[in-house]
Short mmCIF file of C-alpha atoms in Angstrom, two decimals:
data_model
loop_
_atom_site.label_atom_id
_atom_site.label_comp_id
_atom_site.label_asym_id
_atom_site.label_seq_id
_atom_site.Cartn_x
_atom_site.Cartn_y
_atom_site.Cartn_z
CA UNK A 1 18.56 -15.30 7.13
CA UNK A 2 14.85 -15.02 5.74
CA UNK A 3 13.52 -12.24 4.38
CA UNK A 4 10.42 -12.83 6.94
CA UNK A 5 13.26 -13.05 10.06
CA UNK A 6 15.10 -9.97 9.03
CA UNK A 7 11.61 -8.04 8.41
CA UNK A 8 10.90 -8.78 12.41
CA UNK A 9 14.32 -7.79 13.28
CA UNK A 10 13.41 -4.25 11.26
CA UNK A 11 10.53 -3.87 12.82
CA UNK A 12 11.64 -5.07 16.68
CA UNK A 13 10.08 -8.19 17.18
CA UNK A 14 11.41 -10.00 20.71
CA UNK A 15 12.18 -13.36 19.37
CA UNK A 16 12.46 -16.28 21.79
CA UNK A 17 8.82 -18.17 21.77
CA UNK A 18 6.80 -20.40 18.98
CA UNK A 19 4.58 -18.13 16.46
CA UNK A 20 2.03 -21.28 16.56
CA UNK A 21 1.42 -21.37 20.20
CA UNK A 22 -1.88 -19.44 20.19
CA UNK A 23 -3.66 -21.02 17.37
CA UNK A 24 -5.84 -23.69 17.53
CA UNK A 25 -6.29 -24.14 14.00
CA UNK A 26 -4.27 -22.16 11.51
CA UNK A 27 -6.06 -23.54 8.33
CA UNK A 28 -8.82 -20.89 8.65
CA UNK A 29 -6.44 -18.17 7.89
CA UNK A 30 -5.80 -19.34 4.59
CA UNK A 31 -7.09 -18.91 1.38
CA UNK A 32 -8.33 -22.45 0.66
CA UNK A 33 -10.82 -22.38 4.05
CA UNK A 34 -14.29 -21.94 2.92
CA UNK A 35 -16.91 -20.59 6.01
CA UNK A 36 -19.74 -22.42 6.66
CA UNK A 37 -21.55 -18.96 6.85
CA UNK A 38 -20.71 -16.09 4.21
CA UNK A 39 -20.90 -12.72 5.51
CA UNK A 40 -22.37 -9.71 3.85
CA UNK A 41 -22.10 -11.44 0.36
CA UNK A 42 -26.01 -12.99 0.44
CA UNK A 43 -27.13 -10.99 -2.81
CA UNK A 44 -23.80 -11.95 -4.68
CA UNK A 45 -24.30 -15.82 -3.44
CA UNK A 46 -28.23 -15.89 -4.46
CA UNK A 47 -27.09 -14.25 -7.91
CA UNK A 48 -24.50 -16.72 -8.58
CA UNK A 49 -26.08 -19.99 -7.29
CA UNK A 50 -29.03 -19.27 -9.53
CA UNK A 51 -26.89 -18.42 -12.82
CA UNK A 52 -25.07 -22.01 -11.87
CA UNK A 53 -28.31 -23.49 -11.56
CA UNK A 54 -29.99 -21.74 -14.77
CA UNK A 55 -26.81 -21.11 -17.22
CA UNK A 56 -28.33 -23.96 -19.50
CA UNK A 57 -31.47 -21.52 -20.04
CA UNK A 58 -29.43 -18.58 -19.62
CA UNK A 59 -27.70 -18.60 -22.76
CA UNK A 60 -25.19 -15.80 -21.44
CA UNK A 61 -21.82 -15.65 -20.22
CA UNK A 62 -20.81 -13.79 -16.57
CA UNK A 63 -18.25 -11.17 -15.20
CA UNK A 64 -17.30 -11.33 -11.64
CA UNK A 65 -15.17 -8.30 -10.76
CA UNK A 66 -14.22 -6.28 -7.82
CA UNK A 67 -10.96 -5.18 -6.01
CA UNK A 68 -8.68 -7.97 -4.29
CA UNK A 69 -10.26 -9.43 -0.84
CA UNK A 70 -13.75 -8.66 -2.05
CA UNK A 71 -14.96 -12.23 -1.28
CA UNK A 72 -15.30 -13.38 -5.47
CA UNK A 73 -13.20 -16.77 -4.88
CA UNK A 74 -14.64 -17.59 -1.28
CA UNK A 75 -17.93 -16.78 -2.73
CA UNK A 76 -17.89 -18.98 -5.64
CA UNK A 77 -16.18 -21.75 -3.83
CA UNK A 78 -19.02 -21.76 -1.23
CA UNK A 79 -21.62 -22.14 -4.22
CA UNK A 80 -20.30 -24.81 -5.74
CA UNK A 81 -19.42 -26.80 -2.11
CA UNK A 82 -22.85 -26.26 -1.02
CA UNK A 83 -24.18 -26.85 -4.60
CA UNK A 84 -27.62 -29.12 -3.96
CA UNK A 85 -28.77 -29.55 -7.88
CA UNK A 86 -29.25 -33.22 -9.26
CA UNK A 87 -26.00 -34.39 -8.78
CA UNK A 88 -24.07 -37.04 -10.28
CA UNK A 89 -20.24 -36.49 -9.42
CA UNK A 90 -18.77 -33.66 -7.74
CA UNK A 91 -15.12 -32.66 -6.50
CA UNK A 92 -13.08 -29.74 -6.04
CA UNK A 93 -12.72 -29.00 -9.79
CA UNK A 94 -16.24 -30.04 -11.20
CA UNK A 95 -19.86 -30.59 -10.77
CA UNK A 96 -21.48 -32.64 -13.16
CA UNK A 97 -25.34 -32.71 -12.79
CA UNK A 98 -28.66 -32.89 -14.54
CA UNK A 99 -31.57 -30.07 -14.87
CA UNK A 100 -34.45 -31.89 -15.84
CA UNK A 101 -33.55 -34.73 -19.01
CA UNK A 102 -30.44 -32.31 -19.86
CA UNK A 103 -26.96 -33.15 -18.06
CA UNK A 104 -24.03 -30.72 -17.40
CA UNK A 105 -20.55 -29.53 -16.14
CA UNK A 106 -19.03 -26.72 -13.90
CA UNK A 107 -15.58 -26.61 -14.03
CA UNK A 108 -13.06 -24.35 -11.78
CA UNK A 109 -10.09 -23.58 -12.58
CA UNK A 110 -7.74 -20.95 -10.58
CA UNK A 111 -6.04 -18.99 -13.63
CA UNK A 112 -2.57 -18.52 -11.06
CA UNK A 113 -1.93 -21.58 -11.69
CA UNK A 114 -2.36 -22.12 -15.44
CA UNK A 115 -0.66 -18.72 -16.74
CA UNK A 116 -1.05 -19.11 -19.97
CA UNK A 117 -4.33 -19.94 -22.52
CA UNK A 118 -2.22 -23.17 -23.24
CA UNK A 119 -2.19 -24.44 -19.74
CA UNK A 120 -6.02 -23.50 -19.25
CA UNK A 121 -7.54 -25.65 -22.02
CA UNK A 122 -5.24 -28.36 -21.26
CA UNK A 123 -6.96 -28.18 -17.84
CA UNK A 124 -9.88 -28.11 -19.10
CA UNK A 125 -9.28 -31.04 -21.37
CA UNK A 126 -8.37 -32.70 -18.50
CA UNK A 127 -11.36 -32.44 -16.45
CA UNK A 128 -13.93 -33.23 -19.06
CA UNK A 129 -12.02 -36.17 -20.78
CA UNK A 130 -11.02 -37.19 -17.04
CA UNK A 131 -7.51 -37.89 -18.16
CA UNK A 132 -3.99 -35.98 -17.31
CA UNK A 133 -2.42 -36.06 -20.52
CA UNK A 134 -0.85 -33.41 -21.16
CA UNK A 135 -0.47 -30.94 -24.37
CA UNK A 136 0.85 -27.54 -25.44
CA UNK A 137 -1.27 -28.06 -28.80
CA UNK A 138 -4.04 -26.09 -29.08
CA UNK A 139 -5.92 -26.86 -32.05
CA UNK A 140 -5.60 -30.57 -30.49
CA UNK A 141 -6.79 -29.49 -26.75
CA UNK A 142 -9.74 -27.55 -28.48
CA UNK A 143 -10.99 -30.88 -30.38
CA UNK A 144 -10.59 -32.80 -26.96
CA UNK A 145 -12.49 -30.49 -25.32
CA UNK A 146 -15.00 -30.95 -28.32
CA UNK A 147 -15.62 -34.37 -28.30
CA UNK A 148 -16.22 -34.91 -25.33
CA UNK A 149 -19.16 -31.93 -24.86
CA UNK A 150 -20.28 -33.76 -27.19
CA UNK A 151 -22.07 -36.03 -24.25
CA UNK A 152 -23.32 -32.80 -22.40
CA UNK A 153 -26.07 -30.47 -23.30
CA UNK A 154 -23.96 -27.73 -21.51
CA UNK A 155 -20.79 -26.50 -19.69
CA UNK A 156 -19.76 -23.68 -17.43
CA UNK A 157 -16.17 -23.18 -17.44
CA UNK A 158 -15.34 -21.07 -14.43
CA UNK A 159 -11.88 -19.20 -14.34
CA UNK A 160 -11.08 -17.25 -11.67
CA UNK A 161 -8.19 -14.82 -11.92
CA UNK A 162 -8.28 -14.32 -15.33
CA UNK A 163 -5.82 -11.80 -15.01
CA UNK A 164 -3.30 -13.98 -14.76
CA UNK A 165 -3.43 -15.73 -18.36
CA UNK A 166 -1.24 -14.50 -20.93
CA UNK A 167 -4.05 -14.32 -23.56
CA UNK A 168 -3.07 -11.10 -25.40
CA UNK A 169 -5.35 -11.13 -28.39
CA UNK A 170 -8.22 -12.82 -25.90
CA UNK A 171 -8.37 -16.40 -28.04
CA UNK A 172 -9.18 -17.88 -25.12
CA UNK A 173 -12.05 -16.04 -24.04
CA UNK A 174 -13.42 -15.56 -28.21
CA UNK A 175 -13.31 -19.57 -28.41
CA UNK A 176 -15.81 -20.36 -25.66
CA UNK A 177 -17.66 -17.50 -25.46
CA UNK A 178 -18.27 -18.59 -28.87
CA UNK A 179 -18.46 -22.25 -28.51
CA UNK A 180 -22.00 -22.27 -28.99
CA UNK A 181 -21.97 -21.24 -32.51
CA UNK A 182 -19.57 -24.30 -33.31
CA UNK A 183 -21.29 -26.87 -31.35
CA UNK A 184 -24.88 -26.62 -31.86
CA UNK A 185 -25.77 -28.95 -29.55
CA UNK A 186 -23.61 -28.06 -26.47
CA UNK A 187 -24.09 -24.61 -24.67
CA UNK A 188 -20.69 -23.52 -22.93
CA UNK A 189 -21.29 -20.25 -20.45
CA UNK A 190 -18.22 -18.85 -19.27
CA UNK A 191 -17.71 -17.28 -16.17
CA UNK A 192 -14.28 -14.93 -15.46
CA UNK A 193 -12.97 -13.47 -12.00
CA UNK A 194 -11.37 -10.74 -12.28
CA UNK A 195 -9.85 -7.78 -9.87
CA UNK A 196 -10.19 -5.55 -12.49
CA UNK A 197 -12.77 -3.22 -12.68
CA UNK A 198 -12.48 -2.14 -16.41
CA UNK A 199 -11.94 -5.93 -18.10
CA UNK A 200 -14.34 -5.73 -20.31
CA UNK A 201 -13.12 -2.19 -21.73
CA UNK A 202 -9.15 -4.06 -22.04
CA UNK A 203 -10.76 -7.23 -24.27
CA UNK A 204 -9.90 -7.30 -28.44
CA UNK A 205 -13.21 -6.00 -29.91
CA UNK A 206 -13.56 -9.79 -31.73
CA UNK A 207 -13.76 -11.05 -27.72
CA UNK A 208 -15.63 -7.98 -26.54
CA UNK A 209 -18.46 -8.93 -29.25
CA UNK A 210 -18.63 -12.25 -28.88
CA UNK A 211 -18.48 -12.36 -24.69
CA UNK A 212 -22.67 -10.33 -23.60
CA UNK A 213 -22.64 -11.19 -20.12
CA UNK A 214 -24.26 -10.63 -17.25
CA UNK A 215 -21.57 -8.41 -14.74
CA UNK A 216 -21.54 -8.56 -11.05
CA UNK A 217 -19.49 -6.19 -8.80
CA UNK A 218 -17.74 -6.89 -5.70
CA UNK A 219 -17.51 -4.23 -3.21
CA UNK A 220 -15.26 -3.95 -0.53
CA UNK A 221 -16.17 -4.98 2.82
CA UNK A 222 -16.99 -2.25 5.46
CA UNK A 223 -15.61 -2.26 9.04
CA UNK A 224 -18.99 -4.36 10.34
CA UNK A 225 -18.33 -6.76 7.80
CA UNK A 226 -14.78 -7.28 8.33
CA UNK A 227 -15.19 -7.48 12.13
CA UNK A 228 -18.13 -10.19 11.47
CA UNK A 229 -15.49 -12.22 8.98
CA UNK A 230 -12.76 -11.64 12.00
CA UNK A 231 -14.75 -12.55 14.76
CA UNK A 232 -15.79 -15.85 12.82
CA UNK A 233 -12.20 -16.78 11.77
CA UNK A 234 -10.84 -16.00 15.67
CA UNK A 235 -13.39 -18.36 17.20
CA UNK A 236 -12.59 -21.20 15.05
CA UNK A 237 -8.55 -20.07 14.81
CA UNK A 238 -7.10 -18.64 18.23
CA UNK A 239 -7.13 -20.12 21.56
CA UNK A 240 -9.91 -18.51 24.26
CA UNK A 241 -8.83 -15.22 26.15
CA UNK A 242 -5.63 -14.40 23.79
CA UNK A 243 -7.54 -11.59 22.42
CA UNK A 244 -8.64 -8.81 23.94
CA UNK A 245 -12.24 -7.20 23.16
CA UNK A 246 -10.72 -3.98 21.82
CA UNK A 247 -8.28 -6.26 18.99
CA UNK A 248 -11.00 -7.06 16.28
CA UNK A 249 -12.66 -3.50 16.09
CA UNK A 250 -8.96 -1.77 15.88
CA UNK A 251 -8.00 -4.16 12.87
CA UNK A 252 -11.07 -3.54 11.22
CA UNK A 253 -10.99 -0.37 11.57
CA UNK A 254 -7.65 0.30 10.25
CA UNK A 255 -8.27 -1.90 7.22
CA UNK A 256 -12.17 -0.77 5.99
CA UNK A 257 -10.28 2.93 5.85
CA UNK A 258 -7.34 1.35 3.63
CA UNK A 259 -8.72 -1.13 1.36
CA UNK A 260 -11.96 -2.83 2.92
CA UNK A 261 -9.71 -6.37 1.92
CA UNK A 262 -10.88 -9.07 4.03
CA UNK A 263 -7.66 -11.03 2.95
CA UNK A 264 -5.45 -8.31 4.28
CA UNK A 265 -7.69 -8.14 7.62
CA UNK A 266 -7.37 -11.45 7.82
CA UNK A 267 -3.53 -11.38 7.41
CA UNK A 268 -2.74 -9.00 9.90
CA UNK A 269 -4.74 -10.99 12.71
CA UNK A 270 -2.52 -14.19 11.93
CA UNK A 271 0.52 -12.20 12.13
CA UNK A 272 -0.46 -10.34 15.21
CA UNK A 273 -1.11 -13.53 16.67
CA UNK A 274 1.98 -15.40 15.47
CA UNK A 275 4.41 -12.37 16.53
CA UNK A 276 2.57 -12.40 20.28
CA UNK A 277 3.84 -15.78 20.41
CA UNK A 278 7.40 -15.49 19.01
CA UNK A 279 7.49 -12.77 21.97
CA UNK A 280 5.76 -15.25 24.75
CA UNK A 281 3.21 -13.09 25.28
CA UNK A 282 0.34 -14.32 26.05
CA UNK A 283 -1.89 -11.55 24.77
CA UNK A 284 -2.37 -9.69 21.47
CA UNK A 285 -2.21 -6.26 21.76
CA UNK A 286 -2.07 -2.91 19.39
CA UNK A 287 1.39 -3.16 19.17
CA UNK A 288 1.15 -6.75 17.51
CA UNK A 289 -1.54 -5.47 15.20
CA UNK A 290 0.82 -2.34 14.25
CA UNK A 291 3.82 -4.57 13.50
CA UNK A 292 1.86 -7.08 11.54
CA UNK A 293 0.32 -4.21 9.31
CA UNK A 294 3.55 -2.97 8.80
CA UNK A 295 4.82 -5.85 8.25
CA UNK A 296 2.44 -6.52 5.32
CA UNK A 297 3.14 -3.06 3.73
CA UNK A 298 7.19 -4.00 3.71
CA UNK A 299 5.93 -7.52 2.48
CA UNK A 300 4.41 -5.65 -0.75
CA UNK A 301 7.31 -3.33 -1.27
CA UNK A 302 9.74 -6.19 -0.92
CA UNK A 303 7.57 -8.77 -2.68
CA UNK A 304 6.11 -6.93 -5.53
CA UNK A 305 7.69 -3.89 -6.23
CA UNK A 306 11.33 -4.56 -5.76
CA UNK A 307 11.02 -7.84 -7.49
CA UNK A 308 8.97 -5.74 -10.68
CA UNK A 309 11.98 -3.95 -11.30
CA UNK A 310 14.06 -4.09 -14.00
CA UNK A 311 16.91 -5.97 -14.55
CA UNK A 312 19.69 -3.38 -14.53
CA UNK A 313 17.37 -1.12 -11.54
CA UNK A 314 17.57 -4.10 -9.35
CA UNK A 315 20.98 -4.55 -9.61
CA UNK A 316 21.85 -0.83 -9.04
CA UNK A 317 20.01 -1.48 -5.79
CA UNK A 318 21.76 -4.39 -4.99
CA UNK A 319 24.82 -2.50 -5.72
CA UNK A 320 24.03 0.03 -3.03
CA UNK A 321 22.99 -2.65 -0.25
CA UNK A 322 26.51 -4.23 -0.81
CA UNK A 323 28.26 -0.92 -0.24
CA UNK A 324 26.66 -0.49 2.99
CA UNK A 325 27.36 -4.07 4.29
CA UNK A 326 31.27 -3.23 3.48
CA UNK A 327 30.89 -0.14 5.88
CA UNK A 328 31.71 2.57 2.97
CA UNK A 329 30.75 6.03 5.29
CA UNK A 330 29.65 7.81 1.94
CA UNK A 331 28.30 6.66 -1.05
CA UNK A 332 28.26 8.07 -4.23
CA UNK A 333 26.54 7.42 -7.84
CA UNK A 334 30.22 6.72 -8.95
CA UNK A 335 30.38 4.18 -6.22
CA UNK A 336 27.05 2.63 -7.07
CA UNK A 337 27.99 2.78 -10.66
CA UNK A 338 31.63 1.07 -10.03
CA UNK A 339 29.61 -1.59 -7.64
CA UNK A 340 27.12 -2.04 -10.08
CA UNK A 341 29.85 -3.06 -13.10
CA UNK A 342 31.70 -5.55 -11.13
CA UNK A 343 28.10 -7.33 -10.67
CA UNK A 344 26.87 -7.66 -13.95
CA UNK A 345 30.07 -7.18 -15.86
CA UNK A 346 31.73 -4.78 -18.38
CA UNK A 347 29.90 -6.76 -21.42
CA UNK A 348 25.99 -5.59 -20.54
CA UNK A 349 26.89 -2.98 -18.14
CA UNK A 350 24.54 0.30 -18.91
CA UNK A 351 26.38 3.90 -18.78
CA UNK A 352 26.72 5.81 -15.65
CA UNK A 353 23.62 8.18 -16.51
CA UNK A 354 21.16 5.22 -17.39
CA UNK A 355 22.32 3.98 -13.54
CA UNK A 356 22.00 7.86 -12.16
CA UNK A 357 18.27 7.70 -13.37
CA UNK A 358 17.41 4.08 -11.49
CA UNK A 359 18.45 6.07 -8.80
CA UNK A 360 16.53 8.80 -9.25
CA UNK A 361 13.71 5.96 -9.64
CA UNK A 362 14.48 4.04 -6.58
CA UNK A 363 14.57 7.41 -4.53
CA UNK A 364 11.17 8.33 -5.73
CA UNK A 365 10.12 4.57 -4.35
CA UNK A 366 11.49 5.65 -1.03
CA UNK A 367 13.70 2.90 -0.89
CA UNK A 368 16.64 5.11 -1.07
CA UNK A 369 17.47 8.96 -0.60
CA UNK A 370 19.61 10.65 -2.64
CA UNK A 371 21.08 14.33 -1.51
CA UNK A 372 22.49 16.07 -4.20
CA UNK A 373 25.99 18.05 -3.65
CA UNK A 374 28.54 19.91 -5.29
CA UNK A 375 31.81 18.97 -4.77
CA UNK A 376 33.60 22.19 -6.54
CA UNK A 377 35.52 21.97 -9.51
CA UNK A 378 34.89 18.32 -9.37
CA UNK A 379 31.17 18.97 -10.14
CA UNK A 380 28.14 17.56 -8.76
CA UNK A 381 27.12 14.25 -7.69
CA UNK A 382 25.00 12.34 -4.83
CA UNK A 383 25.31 10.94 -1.83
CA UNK A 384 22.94 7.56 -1.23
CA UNK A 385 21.25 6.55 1.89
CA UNK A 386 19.54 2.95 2.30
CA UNK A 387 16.09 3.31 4.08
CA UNK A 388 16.36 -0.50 5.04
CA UNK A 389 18.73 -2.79 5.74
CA UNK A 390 21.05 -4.26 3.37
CA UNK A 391 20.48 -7.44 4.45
CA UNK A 392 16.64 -7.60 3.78
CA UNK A 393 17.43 -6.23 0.26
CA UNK A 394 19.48 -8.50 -0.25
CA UNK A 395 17.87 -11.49 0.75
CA UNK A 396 14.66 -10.61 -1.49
CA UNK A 397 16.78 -10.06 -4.49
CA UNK A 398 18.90 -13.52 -3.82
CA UNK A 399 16.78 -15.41 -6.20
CA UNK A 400 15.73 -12.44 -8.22
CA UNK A 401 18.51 -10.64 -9.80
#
């Protein structure tokens, strides 16, 4: 059983119909659809396309930040797509163009999927030399990249989710933020995404000197916006009459309070949608739009935090979700303890008080409870309760632990 099946279970989804009925295209629920019309971003998309446009003149680098579902990506992706300079080539991953006699490159590269600074200027090796041979050697990646500016006057290397790269002492960012000082004749302006709102504050002073740049915030999106970015994706997304005038307004109500995310608005109206039709309804209503949040908020706890614990924490949990699926009436941290040994054997085991504080730690989670008791001469000790089902632990930490 998926972890996504026994969620609906938890949360009493009537199973029985198809969860794609009611779409009509379910490509502009994800993250790679680009509108044709941006809402409430205009300033953000004027600033950017004119930095794109100007960066050889420029001379200065640029910070893109702002919470999660604050429209950076779709923003910059809708720049580049609708990009109208002197272009040569253009694709998904670069522009290559020419301002007057001087030519030049945008690159994009989505840091999630190059981790680490090794990855990234392989990719970017890639683009420029237009060959996919691959490397894990810097110094070699770096002269690559080199030559082959060579040809340009100037290059904007865009990386979005910066977080992502494992770039500790910020070489990454220090190289081509200072790549004019190397290469005379070649400007490079670099351009990070980021969701967090103190970046600059976390870089090595070296990177922090070397990378002036222009910032731009993101803001979250207010309940107008949202129901504008809703009302858009619904048209183009969900069959005629299958929702109901009040559905839009309620969702984006509920998320400009939380988190003004347009991806989590978003998410909740494709799962409302999708769970109407795994009951056969024919209709979205609240109750759709209730389980669906919910069903995000378990999605985090089970996706992130669960899977972010440690080693010896998660298997203490899974410890306690096997107890309950052999129908043990009371468990106790001696139980979990004794569970917890046979799973990751005698060898690496941890002592009995290291596993008493993970569950102290997965109480305060609220993924347990733990009542403490006295049991007389015996002393104290506590008896467990799972606030979910075993199963649904279980299945998240199947390819975890």
């Amino acid at each position: 059983m998926t972890l996504q099946k026994t969620l609906y279970e938890f949360l009493g989804v009537r199973k029985g119909g198809d969860g794609g009925k009611l779409f009509k295209n379910e490509f502009v629920f994800t993250n790679n659809f680009i509108p044709d019309h941006l809402i409430g971003r205009k300033k953000e998309q004027e600033v950017i396309a004119k930095y794109l446009k100007n960066a050889e003149n420029i001379n200065k680098h640029m910070l893109i930040f702002g919470k999660t579902g604050t429209g950076k990506t779709v923003v910059v992706r809708w720049v580049m797509n609708n990009f109208n300079g002197n272009i040569i080539y253009k694709d998904n991953e670069k522009i290559i163009y020419k301002v007057g006699d001087k030519k030049g490159i945008i690159m994009y590269l989505s840091c999630r999927q190059y981790p680490t600074r090794y990855r990234v200027v392989n990719k970017i090796a890639q683009i420029i030399s237009e060959n996919d041979k691959k490397s894990q050697n810097w110094s070699k990646e770096i002269e690559r990249i080199r030559t082959f500016s060579k040809l340009l006057d100037f290059m904007i290397i865009i990386l979005d989710e910066i977080d992502y790269v494992d770039d500790k002492d910020n070489l990454l960012i220090s190289t081509f933020s200072r790549w004019g000082e190397l290469e005379e004749n070649t400007i490079c302006s670099l351009v990070l995404i980021s969701n967090k709102i103190h970046f600059l504050q976390e870089l090595e002073k070296r990177a922090f000197s070397s990378f002036q740049c222009l910032q731009l915030p993101f803001y979250p999106y207010n309940a107008d916006e949202l129901q504008q970015i809703l009302e858009n994706r619904a048209k183009l997304g969900i069959k005629d009459g299958v929702l109901d005038d009040d559905i839009i307004p309620y969702i984006s109500a509920i998320v400009s309070r939380e988190s003004g995310d347009a991806r989590q608005a978003i998410g909740i109206l494709k799962l409302a949608v999708e769970i109407a039709g795994i009951e056969n309804s024919e209709k979205v209503t609240r109750r759709h739009v209730d389980i669906a949040k919910n069903y995000g908020n378990l999605s985090v706890l089970f996706g992130e935090t669960i899977t972010s614990l440690p080693y010896h924490e998660r298997n203490t949990l899974k410890a306690i979700a096997l107890l309950y699926l052999d129908n043990k009436e009371v468990i106790t941290t001696g139980d979990v303890y004794k569970k917890y040994r046979e799973i990751v054997g005698s060898d690496i085991a941890v002592t009995q008080r290291r596993i008493a504080d993970y569950i102290s730690d997965l109480s305060m989670l609220d993924i347990i409870s733990a009542k403490e008791i006295s049991r007389g001469r015996y002393g104290r000790t506590r008896i467990i309760d799972l606030k979910y089902p075993p199963e649904m632990i279980l299945e998240i930490l199947k390819e975890e632990v």
